[in-house]
mmCIF file of C-alpha atoms in Angstrom:
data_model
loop_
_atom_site.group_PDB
_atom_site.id
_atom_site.type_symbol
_atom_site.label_atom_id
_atom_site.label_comp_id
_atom_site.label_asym_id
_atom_site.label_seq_id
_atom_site.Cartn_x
_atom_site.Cartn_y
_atom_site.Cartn_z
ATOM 1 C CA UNK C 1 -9.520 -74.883 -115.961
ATOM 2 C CA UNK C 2 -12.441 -73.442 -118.298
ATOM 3 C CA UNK C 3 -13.424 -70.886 -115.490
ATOM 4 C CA UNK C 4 -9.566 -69.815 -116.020
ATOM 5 C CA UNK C 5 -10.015 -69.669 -119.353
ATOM 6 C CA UNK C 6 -13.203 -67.701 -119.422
ATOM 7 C CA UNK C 7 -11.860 -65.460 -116.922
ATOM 8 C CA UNK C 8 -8.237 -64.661 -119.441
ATOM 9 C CA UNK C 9 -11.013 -64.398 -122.221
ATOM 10 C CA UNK C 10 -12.802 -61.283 -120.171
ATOM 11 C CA UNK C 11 -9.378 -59.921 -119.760
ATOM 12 C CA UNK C 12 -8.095 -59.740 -122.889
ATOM 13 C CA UNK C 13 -10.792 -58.277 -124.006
ATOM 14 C CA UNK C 14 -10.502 -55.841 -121.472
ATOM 15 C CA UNK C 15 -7.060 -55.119 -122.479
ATOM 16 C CA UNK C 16 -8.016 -54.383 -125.769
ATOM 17 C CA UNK C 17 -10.980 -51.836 -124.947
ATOM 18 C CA UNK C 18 -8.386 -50.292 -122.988
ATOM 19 C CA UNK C 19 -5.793 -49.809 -125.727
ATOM 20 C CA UNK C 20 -8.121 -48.803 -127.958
ATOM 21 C CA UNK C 21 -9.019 -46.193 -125.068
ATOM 22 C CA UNK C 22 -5.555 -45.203 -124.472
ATOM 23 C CA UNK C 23 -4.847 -44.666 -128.524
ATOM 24 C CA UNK C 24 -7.901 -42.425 -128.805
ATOM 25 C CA UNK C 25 -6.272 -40.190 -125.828
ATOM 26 C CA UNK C 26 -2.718 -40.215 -126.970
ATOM 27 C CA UNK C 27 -3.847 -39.147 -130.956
ATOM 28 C CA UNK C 28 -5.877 -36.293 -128.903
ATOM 29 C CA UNK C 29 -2.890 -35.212 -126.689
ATOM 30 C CA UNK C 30 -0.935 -35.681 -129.959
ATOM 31 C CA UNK C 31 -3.334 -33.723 -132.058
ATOM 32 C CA UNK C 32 -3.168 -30.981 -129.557
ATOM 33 C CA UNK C 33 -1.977 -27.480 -130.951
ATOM 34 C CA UNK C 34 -1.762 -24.082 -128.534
ATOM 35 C CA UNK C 35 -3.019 -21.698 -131.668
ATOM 36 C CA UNK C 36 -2.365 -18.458 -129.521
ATOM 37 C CA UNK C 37 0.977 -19.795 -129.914
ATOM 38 C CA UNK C 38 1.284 -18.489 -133.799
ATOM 39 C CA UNK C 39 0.975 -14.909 -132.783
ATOM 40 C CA UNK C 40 3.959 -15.072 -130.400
ATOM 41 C CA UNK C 41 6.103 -14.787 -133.923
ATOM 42 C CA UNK C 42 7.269 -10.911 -133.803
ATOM 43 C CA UNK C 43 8.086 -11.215 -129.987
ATOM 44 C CA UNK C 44 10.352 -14.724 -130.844
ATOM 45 C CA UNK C 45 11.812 -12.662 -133.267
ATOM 46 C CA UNK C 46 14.428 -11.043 -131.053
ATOM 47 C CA UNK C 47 14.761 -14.096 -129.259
ATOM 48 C CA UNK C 48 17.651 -16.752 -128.771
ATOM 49 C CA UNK C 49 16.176 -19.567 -129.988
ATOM 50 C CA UNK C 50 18.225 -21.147 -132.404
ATOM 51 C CA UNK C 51 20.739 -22.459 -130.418
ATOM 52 C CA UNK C 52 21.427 -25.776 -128.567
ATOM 53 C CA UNK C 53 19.381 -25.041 -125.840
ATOM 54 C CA UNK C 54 16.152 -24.388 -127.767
ATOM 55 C CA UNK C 55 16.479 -28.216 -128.686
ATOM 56 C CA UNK C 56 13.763 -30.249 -127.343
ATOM 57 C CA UNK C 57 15.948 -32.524 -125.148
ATOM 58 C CA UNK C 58 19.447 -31.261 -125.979
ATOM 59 C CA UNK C 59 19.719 -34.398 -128.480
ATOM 60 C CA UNK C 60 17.119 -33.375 -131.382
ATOM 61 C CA UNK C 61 18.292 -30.460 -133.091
ATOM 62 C CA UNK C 62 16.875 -26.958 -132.247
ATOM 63 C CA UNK C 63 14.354 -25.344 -134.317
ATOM 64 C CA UNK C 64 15.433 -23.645 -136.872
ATOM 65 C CA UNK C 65 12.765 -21.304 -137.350
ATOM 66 C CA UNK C 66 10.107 -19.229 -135.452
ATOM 67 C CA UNK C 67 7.085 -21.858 -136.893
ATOM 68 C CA UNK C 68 9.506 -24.747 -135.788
ATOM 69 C CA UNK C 69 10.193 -23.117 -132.163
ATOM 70 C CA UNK C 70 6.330 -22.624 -131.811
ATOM 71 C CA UNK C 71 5.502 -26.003 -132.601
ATOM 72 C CA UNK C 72 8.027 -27.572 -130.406
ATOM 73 C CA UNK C 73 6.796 -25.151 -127.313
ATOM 74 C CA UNK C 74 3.259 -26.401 -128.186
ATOM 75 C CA UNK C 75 3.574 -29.694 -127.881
ATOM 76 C CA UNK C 76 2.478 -31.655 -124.577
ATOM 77 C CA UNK C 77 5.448 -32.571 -123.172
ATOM 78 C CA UNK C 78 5.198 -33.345 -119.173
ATOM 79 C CA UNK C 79 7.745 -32.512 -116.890
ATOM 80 C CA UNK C 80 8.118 -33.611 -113.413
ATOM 81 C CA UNK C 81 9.648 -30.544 -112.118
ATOM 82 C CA UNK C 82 7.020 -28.861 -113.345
ATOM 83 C CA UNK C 83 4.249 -29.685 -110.972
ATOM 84 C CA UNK C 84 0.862 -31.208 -111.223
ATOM 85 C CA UNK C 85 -0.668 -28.219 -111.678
ATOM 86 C CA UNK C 86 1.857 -27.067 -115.477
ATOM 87 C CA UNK C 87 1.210 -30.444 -116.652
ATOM 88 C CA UNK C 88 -2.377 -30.566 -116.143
ATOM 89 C CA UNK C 89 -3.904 -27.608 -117.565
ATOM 90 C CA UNK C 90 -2.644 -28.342 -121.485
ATOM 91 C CA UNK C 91 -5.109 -31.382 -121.037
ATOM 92 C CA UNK C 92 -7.973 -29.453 -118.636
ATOM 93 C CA UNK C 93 -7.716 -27.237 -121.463
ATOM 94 C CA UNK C 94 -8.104 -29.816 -124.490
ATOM 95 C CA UNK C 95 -10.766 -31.261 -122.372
ATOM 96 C CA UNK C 96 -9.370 -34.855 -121.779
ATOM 97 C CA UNK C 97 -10.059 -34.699 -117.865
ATOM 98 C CA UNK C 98 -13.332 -35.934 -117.094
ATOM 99 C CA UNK C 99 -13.875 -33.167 -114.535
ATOM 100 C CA UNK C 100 -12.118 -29.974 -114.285
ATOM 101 C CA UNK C 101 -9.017 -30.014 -111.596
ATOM 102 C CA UNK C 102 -8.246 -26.687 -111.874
ATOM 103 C CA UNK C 103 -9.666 -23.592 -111.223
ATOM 104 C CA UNK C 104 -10.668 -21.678 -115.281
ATOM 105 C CA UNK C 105 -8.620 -18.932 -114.493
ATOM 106 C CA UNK C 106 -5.850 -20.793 -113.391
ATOM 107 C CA UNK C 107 -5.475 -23.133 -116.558
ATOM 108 C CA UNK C 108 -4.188 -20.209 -119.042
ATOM 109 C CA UNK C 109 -1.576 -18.904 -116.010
ATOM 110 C CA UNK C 110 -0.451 -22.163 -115.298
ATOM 111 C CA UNK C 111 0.608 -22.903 -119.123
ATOM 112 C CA UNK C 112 1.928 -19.121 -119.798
ATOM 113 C CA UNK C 113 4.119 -20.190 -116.062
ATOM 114 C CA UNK C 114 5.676 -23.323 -118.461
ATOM 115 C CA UNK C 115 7.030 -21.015 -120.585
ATOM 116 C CA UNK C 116 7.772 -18.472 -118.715
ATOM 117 C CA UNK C 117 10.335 -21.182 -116.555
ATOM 118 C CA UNK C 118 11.494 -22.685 -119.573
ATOM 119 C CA UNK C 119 12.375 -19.167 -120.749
ATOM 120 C CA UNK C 120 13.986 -18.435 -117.580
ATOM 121 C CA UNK C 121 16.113 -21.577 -117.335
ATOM 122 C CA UNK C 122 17.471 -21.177 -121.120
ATOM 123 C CA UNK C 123 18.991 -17.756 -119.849
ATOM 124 C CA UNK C 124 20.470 -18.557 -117.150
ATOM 125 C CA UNK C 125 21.876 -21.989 -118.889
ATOM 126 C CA UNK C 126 22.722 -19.142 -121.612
ATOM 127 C CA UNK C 127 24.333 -17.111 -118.631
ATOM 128 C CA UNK C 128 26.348 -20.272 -117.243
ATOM 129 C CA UNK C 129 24.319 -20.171 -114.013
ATOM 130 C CA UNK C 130 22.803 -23.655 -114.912
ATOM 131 C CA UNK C 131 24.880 -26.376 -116.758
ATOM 132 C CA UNK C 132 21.498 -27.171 -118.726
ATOM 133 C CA UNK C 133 17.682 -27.142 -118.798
ATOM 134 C CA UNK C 134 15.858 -29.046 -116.144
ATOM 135 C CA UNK C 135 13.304 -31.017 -118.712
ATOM 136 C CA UNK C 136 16.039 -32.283 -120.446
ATOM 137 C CA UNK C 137 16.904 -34.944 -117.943
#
């Protein structure tokens, strides 16, 4: 019984090292900000992006200006249809992976490809061709 006890001791110590660990990632992830993002302002501009479909999950309310719509598209926010590769290179980037999984190059493309798709799926949602955005399942 005290070798049982030792041994749930170990663990819950363990378990708190590891949400301490997990805490320090998440405020980092958090924390993160895509500051090439601020000069995107004259381009959003002329976009459509105070409707509906700018909203984050079609249940917040959209942003209703460009600083709001840039910090919403900054944020980390995975999405499986995305791919690996999309929802990696935010955090290859903020250097949270402990060794690189992509290729340098590769990390800026894959994060201007998140847009780009998210972009492309609010027009055609816009257009009727899609009844709504894919991340907002």
């Amino acid at each position: 019984m005290n070798t049982l006890k030792s041994d749930i001791k170990v663990w819950q110590n363990e378990l708190a090292l590891k949400a301490g660990q997990r805490q320090s990632v998440r405020d980092t992830i958090e924390s993160w900000l895509c500051l090439e993002a601020l000069t995107w302002e004259p381009w959003l501009a002329g976009q459509d992006m105070f409707d509906q479909l700018s909203s984050l999950n079609g249940k917040r309310p959209s942003p209703q200006t460009v600083g709001e719509f840039i910090r919403q598209e900054s944020l980390y926010q995975p999405d499986i249809n995305d791919g690996v590769r999309v929802n990696i290179a935010p955090l290859q980037r903020a250097g949270l992976l402990t060794a690189d999984v992509l290729v340098a190059k590769d990390v800026e493309k894959a994060i201007a490809d998140r847009a780009a798709w998210r972009d492309d799926e609010r027009r055609w949602c816009r257009q009727g061709k899609l009844p709504k955005p894919g991340w907002w399942e």
